[in-house]
PDB file of C-alpha atoms and ligand atoms in Angstrom:
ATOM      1  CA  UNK A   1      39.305 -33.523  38.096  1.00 50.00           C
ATOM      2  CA  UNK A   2      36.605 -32.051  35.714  1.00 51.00           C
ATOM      3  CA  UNK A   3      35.886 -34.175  32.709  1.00 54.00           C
ATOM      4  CA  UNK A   4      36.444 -32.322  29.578  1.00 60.00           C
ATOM      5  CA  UNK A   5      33.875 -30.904  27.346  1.00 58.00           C
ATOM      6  CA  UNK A   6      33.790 -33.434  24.214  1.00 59.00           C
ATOM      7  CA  UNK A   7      34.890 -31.624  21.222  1.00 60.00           C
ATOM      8  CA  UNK A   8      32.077 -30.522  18.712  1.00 61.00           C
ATOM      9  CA  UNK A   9      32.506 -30.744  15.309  1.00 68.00           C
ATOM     10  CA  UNK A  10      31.580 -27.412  14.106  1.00 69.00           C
ATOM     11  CA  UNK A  11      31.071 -26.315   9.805  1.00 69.00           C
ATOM     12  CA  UNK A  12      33.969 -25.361   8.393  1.00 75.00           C
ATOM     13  CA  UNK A  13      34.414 -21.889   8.183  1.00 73.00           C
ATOM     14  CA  UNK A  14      35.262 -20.874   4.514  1.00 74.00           C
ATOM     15  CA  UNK A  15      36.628 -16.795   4.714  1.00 75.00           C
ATOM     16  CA  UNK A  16      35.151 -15.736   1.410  1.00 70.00           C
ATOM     17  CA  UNK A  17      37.108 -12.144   1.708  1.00 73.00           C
ATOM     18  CA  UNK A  18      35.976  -8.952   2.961  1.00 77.00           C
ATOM     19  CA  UNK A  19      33.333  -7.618   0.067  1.00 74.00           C
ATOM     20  CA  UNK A  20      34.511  -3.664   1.226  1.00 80.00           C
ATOM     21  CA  UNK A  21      38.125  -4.446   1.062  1.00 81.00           C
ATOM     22  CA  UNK A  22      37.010  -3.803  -2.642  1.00 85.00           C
ATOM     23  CA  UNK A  23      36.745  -0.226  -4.846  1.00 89.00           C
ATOM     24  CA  UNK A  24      32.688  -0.372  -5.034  1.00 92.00           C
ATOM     25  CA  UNK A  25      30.841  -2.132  -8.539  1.00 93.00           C
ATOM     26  CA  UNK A  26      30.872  -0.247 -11.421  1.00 95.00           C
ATOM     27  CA  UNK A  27      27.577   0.647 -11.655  1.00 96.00           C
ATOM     28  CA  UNK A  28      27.259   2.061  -7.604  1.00 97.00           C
ATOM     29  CA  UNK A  29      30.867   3.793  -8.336  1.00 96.00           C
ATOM     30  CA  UNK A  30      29.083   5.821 -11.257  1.00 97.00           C
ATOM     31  CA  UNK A  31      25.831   6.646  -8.871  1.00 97.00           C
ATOM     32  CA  UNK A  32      28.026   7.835  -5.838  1.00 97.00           C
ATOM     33  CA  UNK A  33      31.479  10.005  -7.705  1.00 96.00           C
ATOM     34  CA  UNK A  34      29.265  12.496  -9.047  1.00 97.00           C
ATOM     35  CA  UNK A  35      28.220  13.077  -5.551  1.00 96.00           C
ATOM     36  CA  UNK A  36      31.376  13.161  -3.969  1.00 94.00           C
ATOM     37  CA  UNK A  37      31.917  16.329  -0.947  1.00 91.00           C
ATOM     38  CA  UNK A  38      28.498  16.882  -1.557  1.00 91.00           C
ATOM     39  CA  UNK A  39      27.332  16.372   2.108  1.00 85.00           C
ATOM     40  CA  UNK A  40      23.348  17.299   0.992  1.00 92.00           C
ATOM     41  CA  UNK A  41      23.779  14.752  -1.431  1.00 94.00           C
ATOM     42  CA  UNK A  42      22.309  11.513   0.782  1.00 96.00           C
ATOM     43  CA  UNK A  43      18.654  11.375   0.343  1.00 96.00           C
ATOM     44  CA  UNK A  44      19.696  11.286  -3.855  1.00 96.00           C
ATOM     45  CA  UNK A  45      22.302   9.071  -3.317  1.00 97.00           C
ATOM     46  CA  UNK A  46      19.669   6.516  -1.987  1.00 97.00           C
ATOM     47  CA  UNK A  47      17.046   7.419  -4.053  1.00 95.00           C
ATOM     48  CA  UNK A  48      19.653   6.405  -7.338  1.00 96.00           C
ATOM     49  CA  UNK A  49      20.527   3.437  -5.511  1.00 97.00           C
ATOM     50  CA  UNK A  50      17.121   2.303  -4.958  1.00 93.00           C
ATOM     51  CA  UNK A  51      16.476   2.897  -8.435  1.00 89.00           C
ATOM     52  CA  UNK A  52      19.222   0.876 -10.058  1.00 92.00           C
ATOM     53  CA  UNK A  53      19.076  -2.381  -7.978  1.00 92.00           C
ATOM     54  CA  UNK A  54      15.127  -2.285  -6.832  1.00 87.00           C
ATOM     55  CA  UNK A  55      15.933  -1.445  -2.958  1.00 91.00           C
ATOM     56  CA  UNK A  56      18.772  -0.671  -0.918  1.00 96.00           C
ATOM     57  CA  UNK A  57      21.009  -3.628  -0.413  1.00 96.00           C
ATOM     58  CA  UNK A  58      23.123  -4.105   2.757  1.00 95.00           C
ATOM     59  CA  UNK A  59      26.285  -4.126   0.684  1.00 94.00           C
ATOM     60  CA  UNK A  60      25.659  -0.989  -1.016  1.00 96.00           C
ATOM     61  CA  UNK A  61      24.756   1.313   2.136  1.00 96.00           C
ATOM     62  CA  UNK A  62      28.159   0.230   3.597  1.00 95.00           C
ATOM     63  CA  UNK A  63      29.796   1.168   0.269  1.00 95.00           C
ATOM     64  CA  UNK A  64      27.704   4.334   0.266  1.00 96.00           C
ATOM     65  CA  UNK A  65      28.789   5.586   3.694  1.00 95.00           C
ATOM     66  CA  UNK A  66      32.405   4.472   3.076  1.00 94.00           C
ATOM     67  CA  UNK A  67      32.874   5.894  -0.044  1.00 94.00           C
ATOM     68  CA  UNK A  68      30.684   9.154   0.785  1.00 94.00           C
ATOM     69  CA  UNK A  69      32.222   9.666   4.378  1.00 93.00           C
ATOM     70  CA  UNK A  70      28.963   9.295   6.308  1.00 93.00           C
ATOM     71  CA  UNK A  71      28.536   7.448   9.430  1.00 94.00           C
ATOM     72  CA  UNK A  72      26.612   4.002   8.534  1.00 94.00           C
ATOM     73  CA  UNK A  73      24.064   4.579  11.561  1.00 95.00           C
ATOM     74  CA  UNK A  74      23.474   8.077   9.310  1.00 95.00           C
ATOM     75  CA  UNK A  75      22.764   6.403   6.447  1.00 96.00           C
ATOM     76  CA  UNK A  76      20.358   3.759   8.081  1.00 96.00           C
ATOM     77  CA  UNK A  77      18.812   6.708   9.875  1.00 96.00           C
ATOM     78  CA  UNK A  78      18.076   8.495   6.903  1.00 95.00           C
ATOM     79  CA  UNK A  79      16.875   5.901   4.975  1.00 94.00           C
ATOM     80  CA  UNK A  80      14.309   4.352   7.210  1.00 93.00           C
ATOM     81  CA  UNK A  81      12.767   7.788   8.357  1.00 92.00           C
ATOM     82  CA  UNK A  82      11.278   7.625   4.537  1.00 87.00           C
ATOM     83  CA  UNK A  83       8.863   5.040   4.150  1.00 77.00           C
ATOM     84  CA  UNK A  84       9.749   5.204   0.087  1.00 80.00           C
ATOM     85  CA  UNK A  85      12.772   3.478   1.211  1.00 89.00           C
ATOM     86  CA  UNK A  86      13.248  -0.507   0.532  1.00 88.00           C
ATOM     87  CA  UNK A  87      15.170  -3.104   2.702  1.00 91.00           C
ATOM     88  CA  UNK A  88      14.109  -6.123   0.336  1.00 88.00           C
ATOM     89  CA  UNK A  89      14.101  -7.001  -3.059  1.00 90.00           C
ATOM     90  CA  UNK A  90      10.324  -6.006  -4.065  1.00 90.00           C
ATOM     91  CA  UNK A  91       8.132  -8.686  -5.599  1.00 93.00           C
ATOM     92  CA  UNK A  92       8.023  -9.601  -9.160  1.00 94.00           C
ATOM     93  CA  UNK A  93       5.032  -6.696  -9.799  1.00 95.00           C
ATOM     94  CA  UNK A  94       5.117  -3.476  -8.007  1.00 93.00           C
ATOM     95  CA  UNK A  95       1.904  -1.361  -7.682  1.00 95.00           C
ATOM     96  CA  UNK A  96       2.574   2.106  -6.504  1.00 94.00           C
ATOM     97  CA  UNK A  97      -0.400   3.950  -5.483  1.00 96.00           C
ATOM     98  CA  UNK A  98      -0.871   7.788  -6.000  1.00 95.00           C
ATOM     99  CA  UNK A  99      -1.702   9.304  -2.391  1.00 94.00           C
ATOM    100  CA  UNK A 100      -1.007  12.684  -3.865  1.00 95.00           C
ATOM    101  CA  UNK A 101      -3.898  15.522  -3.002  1.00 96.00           C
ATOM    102  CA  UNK A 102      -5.675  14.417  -6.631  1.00 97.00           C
ATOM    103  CA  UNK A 103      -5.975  11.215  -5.997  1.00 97.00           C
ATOM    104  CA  UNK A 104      -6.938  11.289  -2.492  1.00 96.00           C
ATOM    105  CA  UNK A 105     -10.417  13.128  -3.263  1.00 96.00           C
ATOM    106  CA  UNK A 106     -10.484  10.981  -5.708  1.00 95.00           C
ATOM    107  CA  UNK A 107     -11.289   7.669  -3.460  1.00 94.00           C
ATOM    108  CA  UNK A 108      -7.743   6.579  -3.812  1.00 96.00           C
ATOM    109  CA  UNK A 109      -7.805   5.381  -0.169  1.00 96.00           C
ATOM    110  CA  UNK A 110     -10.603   2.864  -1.328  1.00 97.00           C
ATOM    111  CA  UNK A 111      -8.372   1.004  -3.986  1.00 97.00           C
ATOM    112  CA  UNK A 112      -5.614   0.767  -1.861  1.00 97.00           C
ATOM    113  CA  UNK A 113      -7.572  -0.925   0.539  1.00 97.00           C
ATOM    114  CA  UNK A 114      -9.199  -3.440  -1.866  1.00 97.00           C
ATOM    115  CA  UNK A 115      -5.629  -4.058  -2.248  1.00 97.00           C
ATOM    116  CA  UNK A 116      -4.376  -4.763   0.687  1.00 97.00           C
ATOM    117  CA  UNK A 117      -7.628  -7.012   1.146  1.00 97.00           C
ATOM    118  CA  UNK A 118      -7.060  -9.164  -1.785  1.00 96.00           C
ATOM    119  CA  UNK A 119      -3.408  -9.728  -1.526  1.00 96.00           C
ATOM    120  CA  UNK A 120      -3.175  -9.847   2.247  1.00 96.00           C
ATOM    121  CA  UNK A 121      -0.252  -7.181   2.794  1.00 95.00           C
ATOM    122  CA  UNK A 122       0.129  -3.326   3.959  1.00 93.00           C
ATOM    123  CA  UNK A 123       1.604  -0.572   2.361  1.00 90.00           C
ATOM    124  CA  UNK A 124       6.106  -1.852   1.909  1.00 85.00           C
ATOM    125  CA  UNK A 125       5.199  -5.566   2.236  1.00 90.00           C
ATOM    126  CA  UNK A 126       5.643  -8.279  -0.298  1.00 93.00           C
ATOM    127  CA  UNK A 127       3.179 -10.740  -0.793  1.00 95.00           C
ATOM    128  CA  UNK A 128       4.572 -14.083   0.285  1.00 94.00           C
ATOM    129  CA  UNK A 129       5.025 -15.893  -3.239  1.00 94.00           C
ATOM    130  CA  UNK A 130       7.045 -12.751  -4.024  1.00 94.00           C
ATOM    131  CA  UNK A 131       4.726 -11.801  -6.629  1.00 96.00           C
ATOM    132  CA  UNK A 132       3.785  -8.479  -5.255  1.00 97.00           C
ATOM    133  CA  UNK A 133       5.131  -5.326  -3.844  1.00 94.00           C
ATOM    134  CA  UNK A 134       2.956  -2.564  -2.657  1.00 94.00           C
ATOM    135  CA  UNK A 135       3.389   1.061  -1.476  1.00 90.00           C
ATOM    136  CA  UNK A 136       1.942   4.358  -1.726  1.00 88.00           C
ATOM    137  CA  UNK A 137       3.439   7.183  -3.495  1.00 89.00           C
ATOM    138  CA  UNK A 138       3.096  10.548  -3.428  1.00 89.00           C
ATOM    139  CA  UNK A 139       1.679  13.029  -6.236  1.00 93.00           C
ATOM    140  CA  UNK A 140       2.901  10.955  -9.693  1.00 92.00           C
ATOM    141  CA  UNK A 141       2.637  13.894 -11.919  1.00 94.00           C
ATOM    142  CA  UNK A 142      -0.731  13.237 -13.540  1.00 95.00           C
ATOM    143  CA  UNK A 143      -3.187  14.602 -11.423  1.00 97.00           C
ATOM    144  CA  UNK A 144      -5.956  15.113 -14.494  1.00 97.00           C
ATOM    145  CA  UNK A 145      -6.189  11.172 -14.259  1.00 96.00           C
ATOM    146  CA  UNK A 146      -6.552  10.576 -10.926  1.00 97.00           C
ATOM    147  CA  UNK A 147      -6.960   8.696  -9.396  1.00 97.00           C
ATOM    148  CA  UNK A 148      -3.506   6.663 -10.733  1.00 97.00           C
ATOM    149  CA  UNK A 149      -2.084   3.633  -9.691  1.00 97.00           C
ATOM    150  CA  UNK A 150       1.365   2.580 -11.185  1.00 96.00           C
ATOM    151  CA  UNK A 151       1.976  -1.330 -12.032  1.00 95.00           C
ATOM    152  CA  UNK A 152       5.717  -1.936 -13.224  1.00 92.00           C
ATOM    153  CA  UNK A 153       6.166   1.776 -14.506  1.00 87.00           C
ATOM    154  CA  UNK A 154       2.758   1.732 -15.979  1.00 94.00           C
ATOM    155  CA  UNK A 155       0.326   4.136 -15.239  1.00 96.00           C
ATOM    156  CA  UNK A 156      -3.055   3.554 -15.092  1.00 97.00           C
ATOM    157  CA  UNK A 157      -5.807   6.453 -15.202  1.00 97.00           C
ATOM    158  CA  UNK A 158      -8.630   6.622 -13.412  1.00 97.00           C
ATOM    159  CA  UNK A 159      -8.832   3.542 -11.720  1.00 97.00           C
ATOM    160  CA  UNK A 160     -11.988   2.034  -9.594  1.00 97.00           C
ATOM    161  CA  UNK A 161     -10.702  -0.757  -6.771  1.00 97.00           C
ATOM    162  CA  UNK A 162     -12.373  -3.323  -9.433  1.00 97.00           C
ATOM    163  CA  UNK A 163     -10.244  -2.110 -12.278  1.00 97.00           C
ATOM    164  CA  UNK A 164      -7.435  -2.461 -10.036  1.00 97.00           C
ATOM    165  CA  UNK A 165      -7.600  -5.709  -8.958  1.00 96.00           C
ATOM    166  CA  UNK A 166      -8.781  -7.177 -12.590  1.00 97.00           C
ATOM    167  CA  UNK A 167      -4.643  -5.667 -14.010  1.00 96.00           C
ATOM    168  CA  UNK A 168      -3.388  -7.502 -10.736  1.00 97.00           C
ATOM    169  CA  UNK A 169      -4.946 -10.898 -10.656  1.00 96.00           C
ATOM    170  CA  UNK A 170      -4.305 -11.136 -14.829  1.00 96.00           C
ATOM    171  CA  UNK A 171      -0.686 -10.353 -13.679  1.00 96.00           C
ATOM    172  CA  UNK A 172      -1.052 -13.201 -11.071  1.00 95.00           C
ATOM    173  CA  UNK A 173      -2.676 -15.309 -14.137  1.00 95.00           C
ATOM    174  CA  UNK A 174      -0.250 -14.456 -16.390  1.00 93.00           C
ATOM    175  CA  UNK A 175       3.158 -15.129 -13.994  1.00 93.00           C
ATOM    176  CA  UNK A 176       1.399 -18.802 -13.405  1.00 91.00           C
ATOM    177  CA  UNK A 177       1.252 -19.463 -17.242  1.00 89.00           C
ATOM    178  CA  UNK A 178       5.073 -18.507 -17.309  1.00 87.00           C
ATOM    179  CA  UNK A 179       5.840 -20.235 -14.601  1.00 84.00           C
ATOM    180  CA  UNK A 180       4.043 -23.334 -15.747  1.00 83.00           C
ATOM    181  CA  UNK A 181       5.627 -22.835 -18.966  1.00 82.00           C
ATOM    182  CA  UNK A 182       9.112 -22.486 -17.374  1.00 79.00           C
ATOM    183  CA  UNK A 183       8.616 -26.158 -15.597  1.00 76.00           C
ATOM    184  CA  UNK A 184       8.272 -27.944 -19.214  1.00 69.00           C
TER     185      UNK A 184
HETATM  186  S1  LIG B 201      -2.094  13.343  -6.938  1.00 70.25           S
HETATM  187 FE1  LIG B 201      -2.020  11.441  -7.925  1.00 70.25          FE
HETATM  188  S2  LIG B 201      -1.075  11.967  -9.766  1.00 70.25           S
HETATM  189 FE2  LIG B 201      -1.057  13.818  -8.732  1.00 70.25          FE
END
C-alpha cells in the first residue's frame, strides 16, 4: 500500500474580501461617471486616472472596465499601445522630455541621452533607488523655448544635456539631505 504524502503545513490563508465587490473610491468614481455611455471616452478615462494616482494601478483598470462596460483585455490593450501609459508608481522625480518637432531640431535627442547615460535607464524606467522616472513627451506647448525638459511639473527652457543633469543630480543631492535628515 502507498505510503501517504506527509501533510505540509502551508500559511494560513487570510480572505481579505474581494476589493471589486465594492462601489469604486471616491476619487476614481468622480473621474469615470462623467464618462459614463461614452464608449470614445477610454483613452481620457486613463489619461485622468494616470493623472490622479501617478500611473495606472491594477485595481483601478478593473474598476474602470467594470464600471465603464469595457472588456479588461480592452482596457490593457489600449493602454499599453501608448507608451505615455504607466504600470508603476514613477520615481520620486519625473523628467519628461519634449520630443515635440521644436525640440527635436533643437538637439533634444542629445539630452535625453546624457540622461539615460547618467542614470542608467531608458525612456518608462525608474531608476532603481526609485528616485527617478523618465519618459519622453510629445510637443509641451512651449516650442519658443525649446528645447524643454519638464522636472516635477517644472519646465525648464532651453536646456543643454549639462544643464540637465546639474537640476537632476542637485535633486539627487537634495533627496539625500532629506533623507539623512529623516533618519535623525
Ligand atoms: S516641441 Fe517641445 S515644446 Fe513644443
Amino acid at each position: 500500500m502507498a505510503s501517504r504524502a506527509p501533510t505540509k503545513h502551508l500559511p494560513k490563508y487570510k480572505y481579505g474580501g474581494d476589493p471589486l465587490a465594492n462601489s469604486p473610491p471616491p476619487e476614481l468614481a468622480s473621474i469615470i461617471d462623467p464618462h459614463r455611455g461614452q464608449p470614445d471616452a477610454l483613452i481620457t478615462v486613463l489619461e485622468e486616472i494616470q493623472r490622479h494616482y501617478g500611473y495606472l494601478p491594477q485595481l483601478q483598470l478593473q474598476y474602470a472596465a467594470r464600471e465603464l462596460g469595457f472588456p479588461l483585455s480592452r482596457v490593457y490593450g489600449v493602454a499599453k499601445f501608448y507608451n505615455f501609459f504607466q504600470f508603476e508608481p514613477p520615481g520620486r522625480n519625473l523628467i519628461h522630455v519634449c520630443q515635440g518637432t521644436a525640440c527635436h531640431v533643437s538637439h533634444c535627442d542629445a539630452i535625453l541621452q546624457r540622461i539615460k547615460d547618467e542614470l542608467g535607464i531608458s525612456e518608462g524606467e525608474t531608476t532603481p533607488d526609485r528616485l527617478f522616472t523618465l519618459q519622453r513627451v510629445a510637443c509641451v506647448g512651449a516650442c519658443s523655448l525649446a528645447p524643454v525638459v519638464v522636472i516635477n511639473e517644472q519646465t525648464y527652457a532651453r536646456m543643454t544635456p549639462e544643464k540637465t543633469w546639474e537640476n537632476l543630480a542637485r535633486l539627487r543631492a537634495q533627496a539625500a539631505d532629506e533623507d539623512e535628515e529623516g533618519n535623525h
